[in-house]
CSV table of C-alpha atoms and ligand atoms in Angstrom, one decimal:
chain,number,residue,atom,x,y,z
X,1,UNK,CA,-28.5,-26.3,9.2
X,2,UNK,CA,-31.9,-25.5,9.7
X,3,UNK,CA,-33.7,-25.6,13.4
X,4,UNK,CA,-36.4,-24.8,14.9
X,5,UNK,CA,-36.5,-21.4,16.6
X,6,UNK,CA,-37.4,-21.7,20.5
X,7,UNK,CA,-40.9,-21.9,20.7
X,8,UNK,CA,-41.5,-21.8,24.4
X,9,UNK,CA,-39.6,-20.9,27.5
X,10,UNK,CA,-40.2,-21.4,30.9
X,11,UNK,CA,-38.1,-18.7,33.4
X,12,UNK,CA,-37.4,-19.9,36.0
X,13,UNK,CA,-35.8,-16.2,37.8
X,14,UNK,CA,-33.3,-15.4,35.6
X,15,UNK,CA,-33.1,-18.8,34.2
X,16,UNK,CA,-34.7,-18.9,30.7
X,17,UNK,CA,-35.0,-22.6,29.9
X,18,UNK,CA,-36.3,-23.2,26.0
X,19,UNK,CA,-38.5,-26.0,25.3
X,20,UNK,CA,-37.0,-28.7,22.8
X,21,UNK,CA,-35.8,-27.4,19.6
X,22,UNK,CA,-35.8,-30.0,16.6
X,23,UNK,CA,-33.4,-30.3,13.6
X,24,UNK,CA,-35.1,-29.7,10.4
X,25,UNK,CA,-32.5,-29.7,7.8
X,26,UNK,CA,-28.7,-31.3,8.7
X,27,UNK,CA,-27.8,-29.0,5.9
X,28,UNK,CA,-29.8,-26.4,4.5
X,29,UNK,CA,-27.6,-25.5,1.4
X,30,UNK,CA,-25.8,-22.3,0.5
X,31,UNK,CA,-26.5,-19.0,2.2
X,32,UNK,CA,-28.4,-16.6,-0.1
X,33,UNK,CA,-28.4,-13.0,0.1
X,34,UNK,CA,-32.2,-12.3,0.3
X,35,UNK,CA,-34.1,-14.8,2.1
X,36,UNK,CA,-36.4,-16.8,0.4
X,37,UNK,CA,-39.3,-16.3,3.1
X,38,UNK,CA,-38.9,-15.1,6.0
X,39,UNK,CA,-39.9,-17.6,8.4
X,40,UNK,CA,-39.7,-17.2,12.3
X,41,UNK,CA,-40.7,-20.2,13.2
X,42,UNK,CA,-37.5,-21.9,11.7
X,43,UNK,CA,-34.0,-20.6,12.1
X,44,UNK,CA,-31.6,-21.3,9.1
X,45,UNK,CA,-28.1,-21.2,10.9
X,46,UNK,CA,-25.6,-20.5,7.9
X,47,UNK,CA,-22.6,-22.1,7.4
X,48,UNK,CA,-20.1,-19.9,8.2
X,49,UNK,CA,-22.1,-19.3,11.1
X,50,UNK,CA,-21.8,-22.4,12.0
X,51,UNK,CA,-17.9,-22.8,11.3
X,52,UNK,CA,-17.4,-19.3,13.1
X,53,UNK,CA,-18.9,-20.9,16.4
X,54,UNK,CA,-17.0,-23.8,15.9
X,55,UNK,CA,-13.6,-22.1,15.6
X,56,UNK,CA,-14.0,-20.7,19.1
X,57,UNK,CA,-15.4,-24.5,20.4
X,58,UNK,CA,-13.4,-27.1,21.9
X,59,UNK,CA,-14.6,-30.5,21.8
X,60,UNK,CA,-13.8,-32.5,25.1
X,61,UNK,CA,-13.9,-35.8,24.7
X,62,UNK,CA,-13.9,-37.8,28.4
X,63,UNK,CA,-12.8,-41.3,27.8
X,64,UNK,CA,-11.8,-44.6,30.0
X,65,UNK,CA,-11.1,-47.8,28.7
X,66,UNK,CA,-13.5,-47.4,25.6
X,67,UNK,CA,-12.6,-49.5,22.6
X,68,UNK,CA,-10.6,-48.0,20.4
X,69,UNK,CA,-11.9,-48.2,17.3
X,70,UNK,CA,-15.1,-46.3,19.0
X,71,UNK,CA,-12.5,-43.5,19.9
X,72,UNK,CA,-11.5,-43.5,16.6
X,73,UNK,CA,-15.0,-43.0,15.0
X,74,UNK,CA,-15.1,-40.6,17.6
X,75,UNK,CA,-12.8,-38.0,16.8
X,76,UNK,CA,-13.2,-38.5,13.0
X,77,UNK,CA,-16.8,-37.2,13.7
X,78,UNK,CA,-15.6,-33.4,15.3
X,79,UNK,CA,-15.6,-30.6,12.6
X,80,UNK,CA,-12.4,-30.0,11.8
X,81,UNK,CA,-12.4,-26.0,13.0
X,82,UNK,CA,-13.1,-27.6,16.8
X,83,UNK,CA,-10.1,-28.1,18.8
X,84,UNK,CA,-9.9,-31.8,20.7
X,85,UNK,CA,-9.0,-32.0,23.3
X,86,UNK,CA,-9.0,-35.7,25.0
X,87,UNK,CA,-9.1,-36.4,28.8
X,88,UNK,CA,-8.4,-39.9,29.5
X,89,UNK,CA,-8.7,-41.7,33.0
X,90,UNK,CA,-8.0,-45.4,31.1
X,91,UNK,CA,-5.6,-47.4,32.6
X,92,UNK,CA,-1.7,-47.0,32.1
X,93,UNK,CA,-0.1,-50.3,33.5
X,94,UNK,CA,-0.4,-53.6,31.9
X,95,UNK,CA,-1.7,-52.1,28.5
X,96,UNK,CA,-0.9,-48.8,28.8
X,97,UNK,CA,-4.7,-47.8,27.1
X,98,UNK,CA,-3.5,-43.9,27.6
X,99,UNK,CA,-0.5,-44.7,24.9
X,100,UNK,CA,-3.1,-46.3,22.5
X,101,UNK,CA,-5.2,-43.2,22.3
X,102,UNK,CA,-2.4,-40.5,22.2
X,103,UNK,CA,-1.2,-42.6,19.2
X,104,UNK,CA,-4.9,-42.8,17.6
X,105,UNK,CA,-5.2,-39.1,18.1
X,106,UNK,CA,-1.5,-38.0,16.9
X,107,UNK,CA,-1.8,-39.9,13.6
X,108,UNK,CA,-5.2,-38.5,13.1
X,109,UNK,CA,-3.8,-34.9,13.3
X,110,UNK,CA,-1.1,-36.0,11.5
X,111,UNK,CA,-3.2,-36.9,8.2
X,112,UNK,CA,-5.8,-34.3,9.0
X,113,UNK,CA,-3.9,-31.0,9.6
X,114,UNK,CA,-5.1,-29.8,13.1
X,115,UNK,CA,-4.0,-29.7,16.5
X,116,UNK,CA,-5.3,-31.6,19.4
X,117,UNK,CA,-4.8,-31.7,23.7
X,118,UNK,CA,-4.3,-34.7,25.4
X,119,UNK,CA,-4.0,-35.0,28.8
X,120,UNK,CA,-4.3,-38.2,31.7
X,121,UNK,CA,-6.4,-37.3,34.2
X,122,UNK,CA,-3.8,-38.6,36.6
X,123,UNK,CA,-1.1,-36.3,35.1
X,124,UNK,CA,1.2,-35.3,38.1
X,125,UNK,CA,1.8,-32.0,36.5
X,126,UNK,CA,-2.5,-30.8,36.3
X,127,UNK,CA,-2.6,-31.9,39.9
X,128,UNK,CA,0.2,-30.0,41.0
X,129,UNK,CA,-0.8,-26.7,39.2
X,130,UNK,CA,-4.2,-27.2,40.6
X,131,UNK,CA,-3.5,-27.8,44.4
X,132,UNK,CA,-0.5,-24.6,43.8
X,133,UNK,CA,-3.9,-22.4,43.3
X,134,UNK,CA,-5.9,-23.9,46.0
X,135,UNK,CA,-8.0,-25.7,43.7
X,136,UNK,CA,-8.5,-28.5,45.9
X,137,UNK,CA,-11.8,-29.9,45.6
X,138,UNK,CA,-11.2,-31.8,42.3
X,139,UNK,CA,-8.3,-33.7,44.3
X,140,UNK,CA,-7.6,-36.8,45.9
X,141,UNK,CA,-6.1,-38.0,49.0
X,142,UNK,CA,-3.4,-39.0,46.9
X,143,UNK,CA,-3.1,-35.5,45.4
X,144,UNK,CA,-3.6,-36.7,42.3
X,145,UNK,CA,-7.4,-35.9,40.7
X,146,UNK,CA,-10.2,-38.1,41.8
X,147,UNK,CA,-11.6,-40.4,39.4
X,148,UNK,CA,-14.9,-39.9,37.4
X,149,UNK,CA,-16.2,-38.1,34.3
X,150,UNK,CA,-17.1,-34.8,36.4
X,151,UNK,CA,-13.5,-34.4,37.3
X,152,UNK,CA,-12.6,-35.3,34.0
X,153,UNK,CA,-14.5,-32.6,32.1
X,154,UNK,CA,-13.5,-29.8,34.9
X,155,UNK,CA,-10.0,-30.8,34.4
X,156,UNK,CA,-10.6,-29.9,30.4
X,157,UNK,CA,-12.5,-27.2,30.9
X,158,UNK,CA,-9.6,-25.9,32.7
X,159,UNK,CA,-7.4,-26.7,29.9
X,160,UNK,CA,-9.8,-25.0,27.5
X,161,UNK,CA,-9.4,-22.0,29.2
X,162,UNK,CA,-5.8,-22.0,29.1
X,163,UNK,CA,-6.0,-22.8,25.4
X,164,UNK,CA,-8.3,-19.3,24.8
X,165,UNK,CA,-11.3,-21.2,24.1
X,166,UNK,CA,-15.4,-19.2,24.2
X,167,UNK,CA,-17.0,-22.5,24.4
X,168,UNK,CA,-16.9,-25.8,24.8
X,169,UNK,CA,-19.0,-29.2,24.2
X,170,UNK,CA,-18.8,-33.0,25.5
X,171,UNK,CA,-18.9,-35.5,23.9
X,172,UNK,CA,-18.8,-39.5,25.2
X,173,UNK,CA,-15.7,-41.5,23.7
X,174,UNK,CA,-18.3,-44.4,23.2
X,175,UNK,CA,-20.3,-43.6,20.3
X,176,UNK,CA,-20.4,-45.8,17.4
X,177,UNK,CA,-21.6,-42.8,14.7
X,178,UNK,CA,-19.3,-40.8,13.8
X,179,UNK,CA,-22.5,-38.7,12.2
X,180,UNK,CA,-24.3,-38.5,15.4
X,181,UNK,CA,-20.7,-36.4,17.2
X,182,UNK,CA,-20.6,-34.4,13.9
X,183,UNK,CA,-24.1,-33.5,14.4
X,184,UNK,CA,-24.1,-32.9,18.4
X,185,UNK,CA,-20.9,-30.3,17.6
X,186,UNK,CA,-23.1,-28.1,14.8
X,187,UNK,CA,-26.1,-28.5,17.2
X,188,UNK,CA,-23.7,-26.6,19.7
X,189,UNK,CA,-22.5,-24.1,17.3
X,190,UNK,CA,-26.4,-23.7,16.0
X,191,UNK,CA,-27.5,-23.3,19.8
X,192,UNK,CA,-24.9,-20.6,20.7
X,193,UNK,CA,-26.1,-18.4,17.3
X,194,UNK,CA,-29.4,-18.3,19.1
X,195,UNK,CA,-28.5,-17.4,22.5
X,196,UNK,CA,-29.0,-13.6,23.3
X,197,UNK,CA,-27.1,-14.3,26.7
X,198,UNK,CA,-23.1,-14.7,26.7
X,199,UNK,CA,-24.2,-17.4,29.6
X,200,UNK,CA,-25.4,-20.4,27.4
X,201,UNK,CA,-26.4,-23.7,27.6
X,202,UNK,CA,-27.2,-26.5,24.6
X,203,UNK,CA,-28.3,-30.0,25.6
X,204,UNK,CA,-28.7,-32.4,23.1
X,205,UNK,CA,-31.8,-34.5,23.5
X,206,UNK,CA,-31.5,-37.6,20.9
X,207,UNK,CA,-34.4,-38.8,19.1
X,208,UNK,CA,-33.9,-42.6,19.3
X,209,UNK,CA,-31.9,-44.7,21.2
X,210,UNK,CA,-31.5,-47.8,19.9
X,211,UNK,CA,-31.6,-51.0,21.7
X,212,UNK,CA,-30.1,-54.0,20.2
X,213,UNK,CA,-32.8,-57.3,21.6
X,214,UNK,CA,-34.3,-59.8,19.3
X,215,UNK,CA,-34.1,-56.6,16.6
X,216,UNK,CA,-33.3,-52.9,16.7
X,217,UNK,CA,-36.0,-51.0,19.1
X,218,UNK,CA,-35.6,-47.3,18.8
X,219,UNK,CA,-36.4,-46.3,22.2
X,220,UNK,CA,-36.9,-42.5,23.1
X,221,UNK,CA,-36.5,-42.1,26.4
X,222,UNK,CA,-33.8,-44.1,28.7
X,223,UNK,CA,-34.8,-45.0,32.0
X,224,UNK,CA,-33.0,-42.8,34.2
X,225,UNK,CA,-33.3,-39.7,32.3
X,226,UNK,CA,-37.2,-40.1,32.3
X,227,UNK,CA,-37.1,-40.3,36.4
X,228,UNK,CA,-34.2,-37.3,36.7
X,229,UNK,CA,-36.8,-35.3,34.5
X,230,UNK,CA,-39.8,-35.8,36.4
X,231,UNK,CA,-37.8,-35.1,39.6
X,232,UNK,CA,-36.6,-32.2,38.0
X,233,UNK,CA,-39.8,-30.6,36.7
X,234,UNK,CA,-41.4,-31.3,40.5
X,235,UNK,CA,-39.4,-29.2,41.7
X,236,UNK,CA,-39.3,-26.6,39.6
X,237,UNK,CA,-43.2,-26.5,39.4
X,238,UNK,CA,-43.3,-26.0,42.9
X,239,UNK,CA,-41.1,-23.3,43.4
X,240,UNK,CA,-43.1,-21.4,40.8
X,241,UNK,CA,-46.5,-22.9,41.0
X,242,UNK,CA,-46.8,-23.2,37.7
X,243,UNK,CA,-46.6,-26.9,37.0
X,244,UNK,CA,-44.2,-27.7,33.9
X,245,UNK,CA,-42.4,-30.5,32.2
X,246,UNK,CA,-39.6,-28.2,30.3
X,247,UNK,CA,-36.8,-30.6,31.5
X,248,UNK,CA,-36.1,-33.7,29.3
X,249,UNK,CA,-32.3,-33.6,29.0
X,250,UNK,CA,-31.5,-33.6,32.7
X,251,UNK,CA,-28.6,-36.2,32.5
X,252,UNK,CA,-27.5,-35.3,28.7
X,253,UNK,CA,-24.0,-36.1,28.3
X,254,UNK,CA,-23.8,-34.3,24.9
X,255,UNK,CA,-24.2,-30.7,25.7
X,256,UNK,CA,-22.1,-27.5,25.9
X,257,UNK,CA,-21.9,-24.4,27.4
X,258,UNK,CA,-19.9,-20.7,27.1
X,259,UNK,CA,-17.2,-20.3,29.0
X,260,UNK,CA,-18.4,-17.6,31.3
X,261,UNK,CA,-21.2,-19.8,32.3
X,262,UNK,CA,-18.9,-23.5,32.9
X,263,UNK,CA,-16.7,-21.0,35.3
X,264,UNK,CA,-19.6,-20.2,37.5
X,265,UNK,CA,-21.2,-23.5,38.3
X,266,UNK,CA,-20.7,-25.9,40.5
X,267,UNK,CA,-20.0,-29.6,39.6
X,268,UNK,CA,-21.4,-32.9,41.3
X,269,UNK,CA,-18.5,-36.1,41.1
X,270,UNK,CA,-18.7,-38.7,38.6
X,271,UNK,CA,-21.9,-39.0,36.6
X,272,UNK,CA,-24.5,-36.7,38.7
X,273,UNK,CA,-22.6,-34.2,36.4
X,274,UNK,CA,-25.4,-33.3,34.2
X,275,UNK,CA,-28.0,-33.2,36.9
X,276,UNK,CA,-26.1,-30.9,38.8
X,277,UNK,CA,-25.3,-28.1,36.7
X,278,UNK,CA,-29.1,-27.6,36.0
X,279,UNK,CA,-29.3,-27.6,39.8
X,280,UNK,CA,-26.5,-24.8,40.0
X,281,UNK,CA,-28.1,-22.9,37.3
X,282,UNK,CA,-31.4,-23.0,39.2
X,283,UNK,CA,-29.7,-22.3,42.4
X,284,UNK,CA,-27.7,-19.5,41.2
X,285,UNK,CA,-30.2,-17.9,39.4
X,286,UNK,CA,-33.4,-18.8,40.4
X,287,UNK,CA,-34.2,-16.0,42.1
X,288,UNK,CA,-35.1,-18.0,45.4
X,289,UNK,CA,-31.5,-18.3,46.8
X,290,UNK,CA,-29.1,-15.5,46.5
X,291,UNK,CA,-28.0,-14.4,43.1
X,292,UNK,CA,-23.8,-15.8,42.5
X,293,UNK,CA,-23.0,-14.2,39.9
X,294,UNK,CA,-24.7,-10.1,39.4
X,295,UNK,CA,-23.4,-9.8,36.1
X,296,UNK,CA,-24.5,-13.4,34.6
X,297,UNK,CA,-27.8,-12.7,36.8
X,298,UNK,CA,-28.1,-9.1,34.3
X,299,UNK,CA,-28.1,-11.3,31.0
X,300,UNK,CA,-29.8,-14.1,32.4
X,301,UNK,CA,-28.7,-17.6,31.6
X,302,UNK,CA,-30.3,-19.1,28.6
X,303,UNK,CA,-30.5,-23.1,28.7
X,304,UNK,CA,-31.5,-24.8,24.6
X,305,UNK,CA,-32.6,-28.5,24.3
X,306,UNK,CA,-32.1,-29.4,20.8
X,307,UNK,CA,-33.3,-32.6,19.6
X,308,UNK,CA,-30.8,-34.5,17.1
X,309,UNK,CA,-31.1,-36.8,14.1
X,310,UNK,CA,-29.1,-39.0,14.6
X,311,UNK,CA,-29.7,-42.5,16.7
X,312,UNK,CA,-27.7,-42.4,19.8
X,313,UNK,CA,-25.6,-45.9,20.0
X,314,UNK,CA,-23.1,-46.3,22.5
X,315,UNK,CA,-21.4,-48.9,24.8
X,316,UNK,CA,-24.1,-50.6,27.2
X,317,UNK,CA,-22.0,-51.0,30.1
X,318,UNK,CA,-24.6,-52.9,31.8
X,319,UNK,CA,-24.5,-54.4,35.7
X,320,UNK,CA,-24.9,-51.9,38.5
X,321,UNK,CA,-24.0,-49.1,36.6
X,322,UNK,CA,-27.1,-46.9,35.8
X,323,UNK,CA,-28.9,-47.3,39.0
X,324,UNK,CA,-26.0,-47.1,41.3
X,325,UNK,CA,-24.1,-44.9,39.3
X,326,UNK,CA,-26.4,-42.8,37.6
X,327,UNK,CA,-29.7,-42.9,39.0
X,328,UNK,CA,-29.2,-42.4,42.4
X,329,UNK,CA,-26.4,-39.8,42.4
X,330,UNK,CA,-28.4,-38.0,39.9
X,331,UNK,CA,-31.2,-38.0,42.8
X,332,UNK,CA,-28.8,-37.1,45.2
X,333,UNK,CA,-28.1,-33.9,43.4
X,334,UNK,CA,-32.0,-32.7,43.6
X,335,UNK,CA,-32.6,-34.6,46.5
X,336,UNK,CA,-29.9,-32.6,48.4
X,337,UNK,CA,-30.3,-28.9,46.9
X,338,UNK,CA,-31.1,-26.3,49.1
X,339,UNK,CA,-34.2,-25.7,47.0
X,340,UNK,CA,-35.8,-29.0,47.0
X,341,UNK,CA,-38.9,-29.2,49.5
X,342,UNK,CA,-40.7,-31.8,50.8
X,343,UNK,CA,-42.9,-32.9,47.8
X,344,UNK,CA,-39.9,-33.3,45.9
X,345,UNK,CA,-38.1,-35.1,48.4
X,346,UNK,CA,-41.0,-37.7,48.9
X,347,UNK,CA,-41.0,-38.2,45.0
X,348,UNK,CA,-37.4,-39.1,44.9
X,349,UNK,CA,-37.5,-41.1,47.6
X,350,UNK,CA,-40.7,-43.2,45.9
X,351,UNK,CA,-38.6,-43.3,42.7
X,352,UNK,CA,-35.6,-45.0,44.4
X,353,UNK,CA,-37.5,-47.5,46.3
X,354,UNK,CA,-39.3,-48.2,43.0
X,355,UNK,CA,-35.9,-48.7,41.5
X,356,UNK,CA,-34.8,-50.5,44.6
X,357,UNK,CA,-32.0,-47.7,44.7
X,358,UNK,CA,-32.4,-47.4,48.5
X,359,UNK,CA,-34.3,-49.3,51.6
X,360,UNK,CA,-36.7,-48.2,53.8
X,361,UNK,CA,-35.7,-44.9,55.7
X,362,UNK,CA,-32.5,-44.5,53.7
X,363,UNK,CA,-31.9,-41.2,51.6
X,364,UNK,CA,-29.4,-40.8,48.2
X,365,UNK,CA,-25.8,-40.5,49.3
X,366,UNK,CA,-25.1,-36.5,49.5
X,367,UNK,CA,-23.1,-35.5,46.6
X,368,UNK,CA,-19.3,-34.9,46.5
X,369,UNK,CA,-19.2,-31.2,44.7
X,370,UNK,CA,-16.5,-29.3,43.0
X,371,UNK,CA,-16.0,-25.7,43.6
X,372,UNK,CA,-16.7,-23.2,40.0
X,373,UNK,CA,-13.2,-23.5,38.2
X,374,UNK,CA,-13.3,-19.3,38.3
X,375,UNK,CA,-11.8,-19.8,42.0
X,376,UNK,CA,-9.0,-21.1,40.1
X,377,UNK,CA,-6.0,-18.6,39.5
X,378,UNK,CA,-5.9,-18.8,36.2
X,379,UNK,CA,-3.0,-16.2,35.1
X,380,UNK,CA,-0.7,-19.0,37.3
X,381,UNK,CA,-2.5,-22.4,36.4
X,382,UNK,CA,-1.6,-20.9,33.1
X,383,UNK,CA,1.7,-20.2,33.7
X,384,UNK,CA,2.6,-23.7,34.8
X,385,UNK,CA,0.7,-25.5,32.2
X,386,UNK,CA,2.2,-23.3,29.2
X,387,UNK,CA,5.4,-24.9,29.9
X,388,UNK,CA,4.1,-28.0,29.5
X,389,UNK,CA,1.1,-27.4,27.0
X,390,UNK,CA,3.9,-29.0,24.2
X,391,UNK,CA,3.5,-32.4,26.2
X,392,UNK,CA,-0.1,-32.7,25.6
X,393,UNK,CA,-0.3,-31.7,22.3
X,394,UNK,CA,-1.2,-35.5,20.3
X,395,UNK,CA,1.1,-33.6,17.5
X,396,UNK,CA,4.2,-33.6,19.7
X,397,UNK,CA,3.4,-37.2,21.9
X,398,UNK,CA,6.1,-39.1,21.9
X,399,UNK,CA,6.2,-42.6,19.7
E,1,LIG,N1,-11.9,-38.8,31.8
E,1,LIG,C1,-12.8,-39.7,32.3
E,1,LIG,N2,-12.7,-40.1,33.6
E,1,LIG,N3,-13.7,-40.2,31.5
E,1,LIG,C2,-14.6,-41.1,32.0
E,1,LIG,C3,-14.5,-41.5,33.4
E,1,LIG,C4,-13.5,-41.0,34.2
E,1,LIG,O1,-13.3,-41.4,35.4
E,1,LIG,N4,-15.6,-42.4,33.6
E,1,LIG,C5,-16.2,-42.5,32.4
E,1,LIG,N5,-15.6,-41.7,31.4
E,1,LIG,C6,-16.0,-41.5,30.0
E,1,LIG,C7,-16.4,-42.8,29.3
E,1,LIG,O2,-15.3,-43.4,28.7
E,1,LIG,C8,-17.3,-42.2,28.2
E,1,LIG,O3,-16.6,-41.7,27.1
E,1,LIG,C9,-18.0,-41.1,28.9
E,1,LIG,O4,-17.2,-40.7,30.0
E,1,LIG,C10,-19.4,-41.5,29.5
E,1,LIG,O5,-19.3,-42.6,30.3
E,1,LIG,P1,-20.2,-43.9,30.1
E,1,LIG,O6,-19.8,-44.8,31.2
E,1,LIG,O7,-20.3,-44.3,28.7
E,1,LIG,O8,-21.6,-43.3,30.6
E,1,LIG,P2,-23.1,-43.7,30.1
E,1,LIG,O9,-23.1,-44.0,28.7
E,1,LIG,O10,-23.7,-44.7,31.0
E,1,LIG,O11,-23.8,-42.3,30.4
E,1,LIG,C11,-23.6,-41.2,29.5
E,1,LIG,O12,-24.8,-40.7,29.1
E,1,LIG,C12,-25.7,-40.2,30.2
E,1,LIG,C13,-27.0,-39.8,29.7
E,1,LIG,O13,-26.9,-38.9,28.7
E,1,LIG,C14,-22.8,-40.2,30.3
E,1,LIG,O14,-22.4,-39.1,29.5
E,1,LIG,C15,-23.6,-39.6,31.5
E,1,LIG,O15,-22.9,-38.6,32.2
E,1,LIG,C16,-24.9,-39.1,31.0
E,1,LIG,O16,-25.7,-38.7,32.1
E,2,LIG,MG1,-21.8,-44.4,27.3
């Protein structure tokens, strides 16, 4: 494919944050031994580049209760050298939704030669192995895993680990273009040729998002990503004085990161996911608060927002969702760093009560945050789970 090399960077400490890269060319033919003209403003990411990233990629696809048939388009979308592997918090009694999936995935594999991982995020066994290592933070009174996407993707992260993997990219169960996840997994790949640090980001910005109304409006910006970027950039502009507008992916939900990074970061519950990495990065390494990790501090962590093709059309879940879901743990996450100051603060707290997110004198709801996955031990989380890695392969799920 052919991209466009990063064209500015803000650093932010050791933080090097790339402006947004666009796709040029989904495909940009064979690879030829002399190039035609050498170019620097454009990258061309050869295939076998592309496929050689991708072999050491897993895909993790976070899911509950999403139509089928979306699931389905779905996985038929992830290049077939990316391992799957499926987290699923859908529901188990009445219809046993969980079933339905592991049978969508298994025949899939079946007809398409590869292997796949699919786990409930309620599986007795993961919370067991988990709690054994005094990975507690991820749990539930019940002892079982807490519910929502961030626990989810930590839980599959995990599992990637297990399964060997370098890197690994999300990607929402909801789509409805199978083209769109095909082109977010190559945008991963494409990102991680780039990166000069083995402590790599990608987040996928999308072009359009449709709305369906009286017609199709491609819209560019959704509502709560435009607020979580301005809060974003506010802060970082005045911890360096520089005022800057770098962010515009601070809540993407397609985006990927090495494996050595996703160990080191800290994770916010449910859907202040996204928000909150950033925040860990920038916490982290900053430069402002002490450095966590020396060695990740030495290469620097390298963040790329690549902007895709493709429309992005998923499931509106509508109702209370993005402001009470979304927008205001998403605030929280800022709002509550140890690096946000006062201006910042005043600006989320303007936004909310814009939104009508808060009243008068309240503040976003503190964040519920999940320790790095490196504090698991993961020579015996991988001990348990081997004996039971045949149980979640879609390959082997029973009929
Ligand atoms: N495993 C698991 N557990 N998956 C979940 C859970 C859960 O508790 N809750 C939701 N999911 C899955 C959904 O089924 C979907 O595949 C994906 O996580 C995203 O959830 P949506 O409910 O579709 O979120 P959204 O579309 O409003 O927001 C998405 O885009 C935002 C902006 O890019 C999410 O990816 C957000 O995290 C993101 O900020
Ligand atoms: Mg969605």
């Amino acid at each position: 494919m052919r991209i466009e090399s990063p064209r500015y960077t803000e650093r932010f400490g050791s933080v090097r944050i790339n402006d947004v890269q666009q796709v040029l060319e989904l495909d940009s033919g064979k690879a030829r031994e002399l190039p035609l003209q050498e170019n620097i403003a454009v990258q061309k990411v050869e295939e076998d580049v592309i496929k050689d990233f991708e072999e050491k990629m897993a895909i993790i696809i976070p899911t509950k209760d999403e139509k089928l048939k979306l699931f389905e388009g779905v996985i038929s979308g992830v290049p077939h050298e990316c391992m799957i592997i499926v987290v699923s918090n859908s529901q188990r009694r009445r219809v046993d939704r969980f079933r339905m999936e592991k049978d969508t995935l298994k025949q899939f594999c079946h007809f398409t030669r590869r292997e796949a991982l699919v786990i409930h995020q309620k599986d007795p066994i993961l919370a067991q192995a988990l709690s054994d290592t005094g990975y507690t933070s991820i749990l539930a009174e019940d002892g079982l895993l807490r519910d929502g996407k961030a626990e989810g993707m930590v839980a599959a992260m995990l599992i990637a680990m297990v399964a060997k993997k370098d890197f690994i990219g999300f990607i929402d169960a909801d789509n409805y273009f199978p083209g769109a996840v095909w082109e977010y997994a190559r945008c991963y790949a494409a990102g991680f040729s780039m990166a000069k640090s083995p402590y790599a980001m990608v987040r996928i910005l999308w072009r359009y998002k449709p709305k369906v109304s009286a017609g199709m409006f491609f819209k560019r910006w959704g509502r709560v990503s435009e607020i979580t970027n301005r809060c974003m950039n506010s802060l970082i502009s005045n911890k360096t004085g520089f005022e800057t507008e770098v962010i515009k992916t601070g809540n993407a939900g397609e985006h990927a990161m090495s494996l050595r990074l996703a160990e080191i970061l800290t994770y916010a519950s449910g859907y202040a996911v996204e928000p909150q990495e950033l925040m860990s990065i920038f916490e982290g390494f900053g430069g402002i608060l002490p450095m966590a990790h020396p060695t990740a501090a030495k290469h620097g962590v390298e963040i790329f927002q690549t902007e895709t093709r493709n429309p992005h059309l998923h499931e509106e879940k509508g109702g209370q969702h993005l402001l009470v879901e979304m927008l205001l743990p998403s605030l929280g996450v800022i709002y509550h760093s140890p690096l946000c100051e006062e201006e910042t603060k005043q600006l989320i707290i303007h936004e909310l009560l814009q939104q009508q997110a808060i009243q008068t004198n309240e503040e976003p709801p503190k964040p519920h945050l999940i320790t790095p996955p490196k504090a698991v031990d993961l020579k015996k989380f991988t001990e348990v789970m081997a004996q039971h890695m045949k149980s979640y392969s879609a390959l082997e799920a029973e009929e």
